[in-house]
Coordinates of C-alpha atoms and ligand atoms in Angstrom, one line a residue:
Chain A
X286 CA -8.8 -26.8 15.5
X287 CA -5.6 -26.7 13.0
X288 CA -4.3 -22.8 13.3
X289 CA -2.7 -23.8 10.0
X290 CA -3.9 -26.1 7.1
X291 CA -1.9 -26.3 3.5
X292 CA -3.6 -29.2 1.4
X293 CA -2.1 -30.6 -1.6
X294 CA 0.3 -27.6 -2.5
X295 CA 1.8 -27.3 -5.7
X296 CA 4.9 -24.8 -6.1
X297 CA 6.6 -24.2 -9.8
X298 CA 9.7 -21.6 -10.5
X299 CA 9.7 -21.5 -14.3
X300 CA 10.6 -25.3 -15.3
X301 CA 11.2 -26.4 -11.7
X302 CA 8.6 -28.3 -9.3
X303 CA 9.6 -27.2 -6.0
X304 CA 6.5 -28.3 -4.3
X305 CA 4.9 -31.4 -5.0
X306 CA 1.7 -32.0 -3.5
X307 CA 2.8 -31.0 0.5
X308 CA 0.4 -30.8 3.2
X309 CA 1.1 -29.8 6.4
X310 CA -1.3 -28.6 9.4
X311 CA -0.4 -26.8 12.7
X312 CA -1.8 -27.0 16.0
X313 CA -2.6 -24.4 18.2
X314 CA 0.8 -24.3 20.5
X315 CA 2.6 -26.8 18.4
X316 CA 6.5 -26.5 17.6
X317 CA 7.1 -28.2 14.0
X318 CA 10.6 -27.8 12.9
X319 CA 11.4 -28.3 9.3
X320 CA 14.5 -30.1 8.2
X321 CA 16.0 -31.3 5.2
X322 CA 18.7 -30.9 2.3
X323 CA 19.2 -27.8 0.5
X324 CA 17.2 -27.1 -2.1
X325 CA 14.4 -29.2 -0.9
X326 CA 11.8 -26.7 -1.0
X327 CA 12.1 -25.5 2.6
X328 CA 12.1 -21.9 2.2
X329 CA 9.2 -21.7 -0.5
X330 CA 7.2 -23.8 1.5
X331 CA 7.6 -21.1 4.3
X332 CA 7.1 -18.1 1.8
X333 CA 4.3 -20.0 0.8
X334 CA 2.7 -20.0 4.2
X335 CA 3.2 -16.5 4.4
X336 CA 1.9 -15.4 1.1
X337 CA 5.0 -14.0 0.0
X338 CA 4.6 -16.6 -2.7
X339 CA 1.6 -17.4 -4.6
X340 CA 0.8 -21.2 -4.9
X341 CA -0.3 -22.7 -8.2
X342 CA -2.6 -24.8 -6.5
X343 CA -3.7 -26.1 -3.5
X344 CA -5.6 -24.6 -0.4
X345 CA -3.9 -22.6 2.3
X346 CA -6.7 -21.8 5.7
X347 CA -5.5 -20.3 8.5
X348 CA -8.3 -20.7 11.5
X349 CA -10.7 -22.3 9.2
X350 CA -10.5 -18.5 7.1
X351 CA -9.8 -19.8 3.3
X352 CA -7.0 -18.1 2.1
X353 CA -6.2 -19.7 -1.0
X354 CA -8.0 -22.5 -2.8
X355 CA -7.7 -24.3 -5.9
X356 CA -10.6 -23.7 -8.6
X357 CA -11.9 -26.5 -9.8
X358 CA -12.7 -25.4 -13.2
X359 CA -9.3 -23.8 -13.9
X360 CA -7.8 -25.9 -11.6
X361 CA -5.5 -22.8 -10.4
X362 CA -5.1 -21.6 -7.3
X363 CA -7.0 -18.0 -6.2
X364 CA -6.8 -15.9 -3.0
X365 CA -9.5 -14.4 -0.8
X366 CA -9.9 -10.8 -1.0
X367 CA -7.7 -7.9 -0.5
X368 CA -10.1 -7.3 3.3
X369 CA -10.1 -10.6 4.1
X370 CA -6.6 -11.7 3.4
X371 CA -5.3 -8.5 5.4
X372 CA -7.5 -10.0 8.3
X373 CA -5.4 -13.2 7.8
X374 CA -1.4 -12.0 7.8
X375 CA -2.8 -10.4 11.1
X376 CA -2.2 -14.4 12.5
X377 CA 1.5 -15.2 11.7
X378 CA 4.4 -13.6 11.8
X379 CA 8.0 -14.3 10.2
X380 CA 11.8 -14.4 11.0
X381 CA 13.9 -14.3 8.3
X382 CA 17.5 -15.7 7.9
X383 CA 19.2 -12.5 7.2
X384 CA 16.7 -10.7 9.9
X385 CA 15.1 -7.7 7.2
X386 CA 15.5 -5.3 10.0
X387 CA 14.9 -1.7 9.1
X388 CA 18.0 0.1 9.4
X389 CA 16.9 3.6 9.3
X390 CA 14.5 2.3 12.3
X391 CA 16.3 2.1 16.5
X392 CA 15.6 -0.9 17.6
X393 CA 12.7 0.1 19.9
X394 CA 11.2 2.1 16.6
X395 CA 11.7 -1.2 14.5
X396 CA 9.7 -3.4 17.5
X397 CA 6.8 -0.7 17.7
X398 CA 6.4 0.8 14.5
X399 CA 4.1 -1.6 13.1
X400 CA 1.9 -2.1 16.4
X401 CA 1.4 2.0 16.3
X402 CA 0.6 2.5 12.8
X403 CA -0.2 -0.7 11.7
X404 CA -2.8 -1.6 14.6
X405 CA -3.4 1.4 15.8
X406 CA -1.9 0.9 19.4
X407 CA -1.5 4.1 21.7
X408 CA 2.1 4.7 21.7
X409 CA 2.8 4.4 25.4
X410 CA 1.6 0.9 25.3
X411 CA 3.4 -0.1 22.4
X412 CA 6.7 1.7 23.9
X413 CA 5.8 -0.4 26.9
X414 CA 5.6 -3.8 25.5
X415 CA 8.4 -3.4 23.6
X416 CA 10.6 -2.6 25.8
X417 CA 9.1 -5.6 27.8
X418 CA 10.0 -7.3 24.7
X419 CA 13.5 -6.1 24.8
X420 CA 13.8 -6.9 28.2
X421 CA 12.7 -10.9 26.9
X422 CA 15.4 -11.0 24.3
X423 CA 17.9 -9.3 26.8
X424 CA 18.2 -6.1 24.7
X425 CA 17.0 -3.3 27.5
X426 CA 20.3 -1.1 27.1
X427 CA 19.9 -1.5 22.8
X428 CA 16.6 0.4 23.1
X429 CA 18.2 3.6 21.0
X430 CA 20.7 1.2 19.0
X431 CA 20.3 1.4 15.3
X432 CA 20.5 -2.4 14.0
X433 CA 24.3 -1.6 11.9
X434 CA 25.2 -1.2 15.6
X435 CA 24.1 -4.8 17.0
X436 CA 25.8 -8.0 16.4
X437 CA 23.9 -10.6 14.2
X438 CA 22.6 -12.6 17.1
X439 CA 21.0 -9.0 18.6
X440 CA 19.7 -8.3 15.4
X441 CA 18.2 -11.5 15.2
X442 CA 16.4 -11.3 18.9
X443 CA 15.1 -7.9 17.5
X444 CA 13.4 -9.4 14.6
X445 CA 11.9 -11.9 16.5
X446 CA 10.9 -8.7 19.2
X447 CA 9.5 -7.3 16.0
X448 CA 7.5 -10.2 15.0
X449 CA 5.7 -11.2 18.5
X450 CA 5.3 -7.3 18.8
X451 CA 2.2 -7.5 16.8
X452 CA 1.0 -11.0 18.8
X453 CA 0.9 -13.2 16.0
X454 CA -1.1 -16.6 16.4
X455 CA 1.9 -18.4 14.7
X456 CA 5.4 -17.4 14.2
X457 CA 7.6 -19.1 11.2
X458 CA 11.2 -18.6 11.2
X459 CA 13.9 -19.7 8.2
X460 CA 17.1 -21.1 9.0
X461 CA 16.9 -17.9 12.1
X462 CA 20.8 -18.6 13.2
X463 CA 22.4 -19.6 9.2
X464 CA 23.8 -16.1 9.2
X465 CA 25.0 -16.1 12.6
X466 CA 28.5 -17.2 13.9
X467 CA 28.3 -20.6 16.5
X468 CA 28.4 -18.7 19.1
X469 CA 26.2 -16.2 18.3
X470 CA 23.8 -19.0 17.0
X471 CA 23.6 -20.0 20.6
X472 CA 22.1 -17.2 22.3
X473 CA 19.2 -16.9 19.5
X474 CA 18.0 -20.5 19.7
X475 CA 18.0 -19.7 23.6
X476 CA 15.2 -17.1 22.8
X477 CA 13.4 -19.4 20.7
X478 CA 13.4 -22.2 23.1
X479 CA 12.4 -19.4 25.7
X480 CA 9.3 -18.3 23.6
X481 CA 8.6 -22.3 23.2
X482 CA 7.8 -22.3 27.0
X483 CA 5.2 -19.2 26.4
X484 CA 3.3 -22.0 24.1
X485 CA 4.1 -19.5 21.0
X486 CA 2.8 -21.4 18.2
X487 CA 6.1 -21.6 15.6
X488 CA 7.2 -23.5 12.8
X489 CA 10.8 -23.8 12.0
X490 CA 13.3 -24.1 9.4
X491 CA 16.5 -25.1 10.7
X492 CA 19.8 -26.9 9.6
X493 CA 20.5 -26.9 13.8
X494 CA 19.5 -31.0 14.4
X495 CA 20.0 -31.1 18.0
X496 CA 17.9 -27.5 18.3
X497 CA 15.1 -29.6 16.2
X498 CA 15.4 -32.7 18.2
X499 CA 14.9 -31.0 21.3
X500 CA 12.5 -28.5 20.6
X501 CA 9.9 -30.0 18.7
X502 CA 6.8 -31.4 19.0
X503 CA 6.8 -32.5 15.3
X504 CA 9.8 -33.0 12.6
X505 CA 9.0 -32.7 9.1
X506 CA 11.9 -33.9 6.9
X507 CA 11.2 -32.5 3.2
X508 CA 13.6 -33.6 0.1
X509 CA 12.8 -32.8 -3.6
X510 CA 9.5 -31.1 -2.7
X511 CA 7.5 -33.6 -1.0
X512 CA 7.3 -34.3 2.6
X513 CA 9.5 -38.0 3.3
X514 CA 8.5 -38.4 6.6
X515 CA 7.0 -36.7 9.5
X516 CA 6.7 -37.6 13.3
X517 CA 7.9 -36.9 16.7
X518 CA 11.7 -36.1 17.5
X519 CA 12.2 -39.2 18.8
X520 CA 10.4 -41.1 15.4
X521 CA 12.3 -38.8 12.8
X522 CA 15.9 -39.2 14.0
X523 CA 15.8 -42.9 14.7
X524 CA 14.2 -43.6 11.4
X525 CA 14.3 -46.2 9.2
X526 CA 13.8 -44.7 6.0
X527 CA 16.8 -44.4 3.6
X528 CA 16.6 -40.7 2.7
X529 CA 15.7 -39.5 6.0
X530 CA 19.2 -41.6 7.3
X531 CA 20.9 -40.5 4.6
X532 CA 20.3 -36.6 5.4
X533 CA 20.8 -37.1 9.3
X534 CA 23.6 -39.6 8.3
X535 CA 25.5 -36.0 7.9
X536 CA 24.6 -34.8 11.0
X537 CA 25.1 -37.9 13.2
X538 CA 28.5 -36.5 14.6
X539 CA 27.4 -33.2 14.9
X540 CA 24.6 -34.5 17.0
X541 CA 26.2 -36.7 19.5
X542 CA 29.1 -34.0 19.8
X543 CA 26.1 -31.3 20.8
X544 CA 24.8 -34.1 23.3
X545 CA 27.7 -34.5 25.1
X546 CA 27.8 -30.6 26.1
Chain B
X298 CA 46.2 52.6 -6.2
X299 CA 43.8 54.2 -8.5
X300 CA 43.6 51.8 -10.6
X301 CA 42.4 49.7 -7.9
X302 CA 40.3 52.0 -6.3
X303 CA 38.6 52.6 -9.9
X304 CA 38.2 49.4 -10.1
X305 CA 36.3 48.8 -7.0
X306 CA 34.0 51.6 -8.2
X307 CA 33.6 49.7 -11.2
X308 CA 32.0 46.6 -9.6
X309 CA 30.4 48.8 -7.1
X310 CA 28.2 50.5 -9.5
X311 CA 27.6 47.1 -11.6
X312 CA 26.5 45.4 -8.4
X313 CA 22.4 46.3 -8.1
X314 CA 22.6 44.5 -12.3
X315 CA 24.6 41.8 -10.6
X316 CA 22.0 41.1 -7.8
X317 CA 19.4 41.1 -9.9
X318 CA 20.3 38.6 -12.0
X319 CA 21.6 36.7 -9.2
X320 CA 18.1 37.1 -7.7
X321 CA 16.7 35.7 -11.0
X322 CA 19.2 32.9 -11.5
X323 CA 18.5 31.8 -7.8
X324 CA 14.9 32.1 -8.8
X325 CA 15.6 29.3 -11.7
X326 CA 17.1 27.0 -9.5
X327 CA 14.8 26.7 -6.9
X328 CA 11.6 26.4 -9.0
X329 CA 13.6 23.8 -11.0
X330 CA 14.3 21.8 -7.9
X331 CA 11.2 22.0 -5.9
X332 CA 9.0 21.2 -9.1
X333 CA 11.4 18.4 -10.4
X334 CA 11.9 16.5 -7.4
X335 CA 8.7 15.3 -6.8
X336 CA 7.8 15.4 -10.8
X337 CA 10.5 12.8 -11.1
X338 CA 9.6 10.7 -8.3
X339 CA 6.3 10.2 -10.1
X340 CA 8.1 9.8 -13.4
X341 CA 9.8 7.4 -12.0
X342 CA 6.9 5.6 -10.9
X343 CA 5.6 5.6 -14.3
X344 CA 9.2 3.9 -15.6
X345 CA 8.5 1.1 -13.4
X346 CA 4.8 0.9 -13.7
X347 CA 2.9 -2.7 -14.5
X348 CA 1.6 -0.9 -17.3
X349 CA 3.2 -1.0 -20.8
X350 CA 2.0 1.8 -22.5
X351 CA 2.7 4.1 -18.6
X352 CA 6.0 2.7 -19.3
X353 CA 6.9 2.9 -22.5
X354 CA 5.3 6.6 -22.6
X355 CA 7.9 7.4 -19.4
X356 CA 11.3 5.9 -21.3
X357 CA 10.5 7.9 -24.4
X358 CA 10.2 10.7 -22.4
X359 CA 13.4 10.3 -20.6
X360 CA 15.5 9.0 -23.2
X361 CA 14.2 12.5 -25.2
X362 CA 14.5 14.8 -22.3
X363 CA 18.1 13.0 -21.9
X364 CA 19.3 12.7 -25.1
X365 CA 18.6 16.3 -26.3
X366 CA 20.6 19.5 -25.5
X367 CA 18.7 21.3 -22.7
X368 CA 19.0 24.3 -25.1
X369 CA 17.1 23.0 -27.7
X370 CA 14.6 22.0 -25.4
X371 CA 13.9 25.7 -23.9
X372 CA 13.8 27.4 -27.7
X373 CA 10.9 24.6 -28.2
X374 CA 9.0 25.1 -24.9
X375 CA 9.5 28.9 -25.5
X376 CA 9.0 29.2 -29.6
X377 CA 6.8 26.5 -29.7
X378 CA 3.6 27.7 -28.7
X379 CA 4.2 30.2 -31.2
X380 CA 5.3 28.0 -33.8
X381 CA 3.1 24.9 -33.4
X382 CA -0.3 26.5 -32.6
X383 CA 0.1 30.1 -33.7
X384 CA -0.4 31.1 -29.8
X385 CA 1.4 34.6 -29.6
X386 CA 3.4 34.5 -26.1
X387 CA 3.9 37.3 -23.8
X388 CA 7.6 38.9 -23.0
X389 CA 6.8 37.2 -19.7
X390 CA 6.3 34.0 -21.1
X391 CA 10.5 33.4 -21.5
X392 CA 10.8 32.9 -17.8
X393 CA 7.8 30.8 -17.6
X394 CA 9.3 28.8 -20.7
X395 CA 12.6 28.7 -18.4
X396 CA 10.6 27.0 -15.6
X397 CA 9.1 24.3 -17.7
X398 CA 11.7 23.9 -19.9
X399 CA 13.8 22.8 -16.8
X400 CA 11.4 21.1 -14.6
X401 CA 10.6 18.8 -17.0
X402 CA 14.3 18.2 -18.3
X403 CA 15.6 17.8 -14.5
X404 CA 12.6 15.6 -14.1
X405 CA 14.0 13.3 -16.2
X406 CA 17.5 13.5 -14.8
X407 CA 15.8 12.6 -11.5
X408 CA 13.4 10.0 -12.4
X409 CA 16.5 7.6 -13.4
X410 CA 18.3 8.9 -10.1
X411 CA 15.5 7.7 -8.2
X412 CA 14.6 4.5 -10.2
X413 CA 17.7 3.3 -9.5
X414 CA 17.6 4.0 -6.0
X415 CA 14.2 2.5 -5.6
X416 CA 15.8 -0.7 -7.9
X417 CA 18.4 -1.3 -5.5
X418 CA 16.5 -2.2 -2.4
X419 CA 16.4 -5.2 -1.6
X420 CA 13.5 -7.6 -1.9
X421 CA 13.3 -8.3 1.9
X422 CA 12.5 -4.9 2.9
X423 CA 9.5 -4.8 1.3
X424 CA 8.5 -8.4 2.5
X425 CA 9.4 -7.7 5.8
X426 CA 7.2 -4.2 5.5
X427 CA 4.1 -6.9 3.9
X428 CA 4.7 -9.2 6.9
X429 CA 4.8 -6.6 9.7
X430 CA 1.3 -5.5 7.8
X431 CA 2.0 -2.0 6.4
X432 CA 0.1 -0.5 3.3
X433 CA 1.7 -0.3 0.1
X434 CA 1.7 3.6 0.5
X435 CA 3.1 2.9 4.3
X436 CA 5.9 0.8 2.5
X437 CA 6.9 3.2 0.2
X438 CA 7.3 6.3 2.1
X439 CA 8.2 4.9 5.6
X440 CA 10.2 1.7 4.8
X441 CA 11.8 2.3 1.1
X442 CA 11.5 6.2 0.5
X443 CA 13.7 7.3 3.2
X444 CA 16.5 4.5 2.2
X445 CA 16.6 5.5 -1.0
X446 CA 17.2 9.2 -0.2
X447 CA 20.0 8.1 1.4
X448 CA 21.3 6.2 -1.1
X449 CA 20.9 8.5 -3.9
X450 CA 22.4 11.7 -2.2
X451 CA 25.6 11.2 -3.9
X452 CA 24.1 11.3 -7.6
X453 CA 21.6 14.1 -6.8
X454 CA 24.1 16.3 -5.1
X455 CA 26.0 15.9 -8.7
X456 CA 22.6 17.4 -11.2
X457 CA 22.0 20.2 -8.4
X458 CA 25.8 21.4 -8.8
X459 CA 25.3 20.9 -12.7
X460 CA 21.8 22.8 -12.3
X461 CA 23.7 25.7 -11.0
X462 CA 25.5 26.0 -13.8
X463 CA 23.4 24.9 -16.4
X464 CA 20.8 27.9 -14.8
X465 CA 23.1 29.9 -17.6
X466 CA 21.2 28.5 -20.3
X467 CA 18.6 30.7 -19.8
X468 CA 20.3 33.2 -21.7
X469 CA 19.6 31.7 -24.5
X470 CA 16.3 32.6 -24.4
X471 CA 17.1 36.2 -23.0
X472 CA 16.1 36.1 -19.4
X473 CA 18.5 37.9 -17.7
X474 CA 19.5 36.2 -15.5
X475 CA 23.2 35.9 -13.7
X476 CA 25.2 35.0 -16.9
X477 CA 23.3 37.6 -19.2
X478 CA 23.4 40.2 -16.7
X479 CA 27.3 39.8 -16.6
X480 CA 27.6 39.4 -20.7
X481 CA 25.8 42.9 -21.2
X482 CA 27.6 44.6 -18.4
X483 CA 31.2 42.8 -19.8
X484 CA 30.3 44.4 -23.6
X485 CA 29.3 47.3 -22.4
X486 CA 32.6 48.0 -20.6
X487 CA 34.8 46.3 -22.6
X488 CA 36.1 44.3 -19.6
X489 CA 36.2 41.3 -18.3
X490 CA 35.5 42.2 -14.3
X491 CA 31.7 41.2 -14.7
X492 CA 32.6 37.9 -16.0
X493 CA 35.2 37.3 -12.9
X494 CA 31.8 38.1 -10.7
X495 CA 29.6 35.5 -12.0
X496 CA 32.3 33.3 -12.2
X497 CA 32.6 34.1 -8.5
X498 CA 28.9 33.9 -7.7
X499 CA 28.6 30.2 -9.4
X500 CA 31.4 29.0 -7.7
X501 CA 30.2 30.3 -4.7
X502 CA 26.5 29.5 -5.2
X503 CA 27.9 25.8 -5.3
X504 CA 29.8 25.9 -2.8
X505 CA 26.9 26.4 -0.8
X506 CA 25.1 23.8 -2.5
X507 CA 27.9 21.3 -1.4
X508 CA 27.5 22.4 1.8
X509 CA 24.1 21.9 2.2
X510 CA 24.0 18.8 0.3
X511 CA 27.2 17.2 2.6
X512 CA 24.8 18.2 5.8
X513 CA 22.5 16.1 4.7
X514 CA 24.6 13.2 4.0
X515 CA 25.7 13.5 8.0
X516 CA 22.2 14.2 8.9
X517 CA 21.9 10.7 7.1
X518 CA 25.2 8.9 7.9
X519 CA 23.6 7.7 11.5
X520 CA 22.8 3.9 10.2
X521 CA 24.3 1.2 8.2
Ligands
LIG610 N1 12.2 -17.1 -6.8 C1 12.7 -18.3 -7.3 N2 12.8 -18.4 -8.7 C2 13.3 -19.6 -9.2 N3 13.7 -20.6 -8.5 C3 13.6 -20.5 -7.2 C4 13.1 -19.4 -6.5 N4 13.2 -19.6 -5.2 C5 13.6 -20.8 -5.0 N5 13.9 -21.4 -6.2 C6 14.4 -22.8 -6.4 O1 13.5 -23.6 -5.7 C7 14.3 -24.7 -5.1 C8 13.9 -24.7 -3.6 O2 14.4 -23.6 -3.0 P1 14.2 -23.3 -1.5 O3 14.9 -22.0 -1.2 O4 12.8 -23.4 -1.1 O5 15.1 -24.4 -0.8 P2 15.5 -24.6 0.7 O6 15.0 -26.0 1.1 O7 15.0 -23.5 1.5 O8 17.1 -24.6 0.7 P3 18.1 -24.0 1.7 O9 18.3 -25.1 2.8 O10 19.4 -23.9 0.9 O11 17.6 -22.7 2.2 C9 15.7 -24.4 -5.3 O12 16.1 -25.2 -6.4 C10 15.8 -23.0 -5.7 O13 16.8 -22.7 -6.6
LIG611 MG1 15.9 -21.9 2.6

């Protein structure tokens, strides 16, 4: 069973196609990393997943619950309802490049917030688990912090405590370390490797190739809003096609440098 | 000596006038501010509604509200009723008119304040708030609200000083209050000692209100 299924999504910003007819499904415990240039759609495929941006058409399920769906007579996509798609965002969560942490929150408030008064949890459980969280990410002693006091890497580990606070099915994250300084870069892709040995469903957009290579089950390489190629690690980086070589071309060096570490 | 000592008398014996126009000056800014905090939030809501006619019916408002002498506003709200319906008001009426007059003037002044605030949030608090599954109304007055507070402080802090002083408007409509208080006592005398106490009491009154309003800002300085 696919926890995620987009079919033939279409994406337009004013004039601009962003996504051409993309389809994409996730597996239950799957890793899919998502690479490719700039400007290729990336991000709004992601936003797209999460609802934060309607489609124009095509047909978005998450375990085999219709979110979105294209009518046939309009030939425009609609959404379930208001009940039902609630039920839905329940399943995934999302880590953003610039982290959205609430700043007015501490750190333990911005990982338990949401399980208290969102789902309802008793507040020693949720205090509990997210300090079990914290403990995950290395963050026991930032319990109190407010986020304007954690570096960018902490804050980042926080958002991602904040998003498997709630025990999401699948969790995306965009570009996680593009804010972040190398080394800071470092300690957050440690967590997310971490989290891939919990078989944390996750799909991820990431300019890091050698995080991609060696973390995924699946590479997606996306250019000009379609999907190039797809395949394992191992099939994507050695391939064949132009564009696909012609991306990696640029990271090439950066790659056999990270090997050598 | 005496001349001193006379003088002391003088304000001594003025004093019970003095307090109660204080009392009713105090009066004005209080109501104004407890009434035309939360009207503005809602007027600001209307500014930014998905509704044209909600939002066009809000701007006008404003822009009047804004773009009129606060003066002119209170002799409508107090002569209207009078004027435009042939209802004949009570002598109570003028503080009452005082009240609404500026509740819904400050109303305005705030409404922009907090539009502005709400305005400059950025987008990924509230799609962060979506993701993490909290209700629209859980969004607003958990996530946003208490951010914008924060950041509009500075701008607030600067209509309550101005509502202090602009509580001497009243007189126009003859509430005594603070200012009129101190005008009938100063014509009365022939001196100016009465004026040099109100003067006293507003600068005093906002001192206070800068005060209170810089606790806040502490009480609020403990992120970003
Ligand atoms: N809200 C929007 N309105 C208009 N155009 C947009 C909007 N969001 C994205 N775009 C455009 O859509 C295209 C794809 O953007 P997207 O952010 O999905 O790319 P990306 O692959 O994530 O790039 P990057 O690697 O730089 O993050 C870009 O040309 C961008 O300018
Ligand atoms: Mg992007």
């Amino acid at each position: 069973m696919y926890l995620l299924e987009m079919n033939h999504i279409q994406k337009k910003f004013e004039n601009l196609q962003v996504l051409k007819d993309i389809s994409l499904s996730v597996k239950e415990g799957e890793i899919v990393s998502i690479i490719g240039p700039s400007g290729s759609g990336k991000s709004t495929l992601l936003r797209c997943a999460t609802m934060l941006e309607t489609i124009d058409s095509g047909e978005i399920v998450y375990l085999e619950e219709k979110a979105a769906w294209t009518d046939p007579g309009r030939n425009q996509a609609v959404y379930a309802g208001k009940a039902k798609l609630k039920e839905i965002r329940k399943s995934y969560g999302l880590v953003f490049q610039n982290f959205n942490l609430f700043p007015h929150f501490s750190v333990i408030k911005n990982i338990t917030d949401a399980p208290i008064h969102v789902q309802g949890k008793k507040k020693e459980d949720a205090l509990r688990e997210g300090m079990e969280l914290l403990r995950k990410m290395g963050l026991e002693d930032k319990a109190d912090a407010y986020p304007c006091q954690l570096s960018g890497g902490q804050c980042q580990r926080v958002a991602i405590a904040r998003a498997l606070a709630l025990n999401p099915k699948v969790l995306f994250f965009d570009e996680p370390t593009s804010a972040l300084d190398p080394e800071l870069t470092g300690e957050v892709l440690k967590v997310i490797r971490s989290l891939a040995d919990l078989d944390i469903t996750m799909v991820i957009v990431t300019h890091e190739m050698a995080f991609a290579r060696d973390i995924s089950d699946r590479v997606i390489f996306m250019a000009d809003g379609v999907i190039v190629e797809e395949g394992t690690p191992e099939e994507v980086f050695s391939s064949s096609n132009e564009r696909t070589q012609a991306f990696l071309g640029r990271y090439g060096e950066m790659l056999s440098r990270e090997g050598k570490k | 000596m005496e001349q001193i000592m006379n003088w002391f008398a003088e304000m001594a014996a003025m004093l019970p006038q003095l307090f109660d126009g204080m009392a009713v000056t105090v009066q004005i800014f209080a109501v104004t501010l407890i009434f035309s905090l939360p009207l503005g939030l809602l007027v600001s809501f209307g500014r930014m509604a998905k509704n044209p006619v909600i939002r066009w019916i809000t701007k006008a408002y404003i822009s009047i509200m804004r773009g009129t002498p606060l003066m002119l506003q209170l002799f409508i709200v107090y002569f209207g009723p009078y004027y435009i319906f042939g209802i004949r008001v009570t002598n109570d009426y003028r503080l009452w008119a005082v009240f609404i007059g500026f509740v819904i003037n400050y109303a305005a002044y705030f409404a922009e304040i907090y539009r502005s605030g709400i305005q400059s949030m950025p987008a990924g608090q509230y799609e962060a708030a979506k993701l993490l599954g909290y209700s629209r109304f859980q969004t607003f007055f958990k996530i946003i609200f208490p951010q914008v507070i924060k950041r509009i402080l500075p701008a607030v802090t600067n209509e309550v000083i101005t509502l202090v002083k602009d509580t001497s408007l009243a007189f126009t409509i003859s509430v005594i209050e603070m200012f009129t208080v101190a005008k009938q006592l100063a014509s009365a005398q022939a001196a100016m000692t009465p004026f040099v106490a109100a003067g006293i009491f507003y600068y005093v009154f906002n001192l206070l209100v800068a005060v209170v309003m810089e606790h806040f800002e502490k009480k609020l300085s403990y992120y970003q």
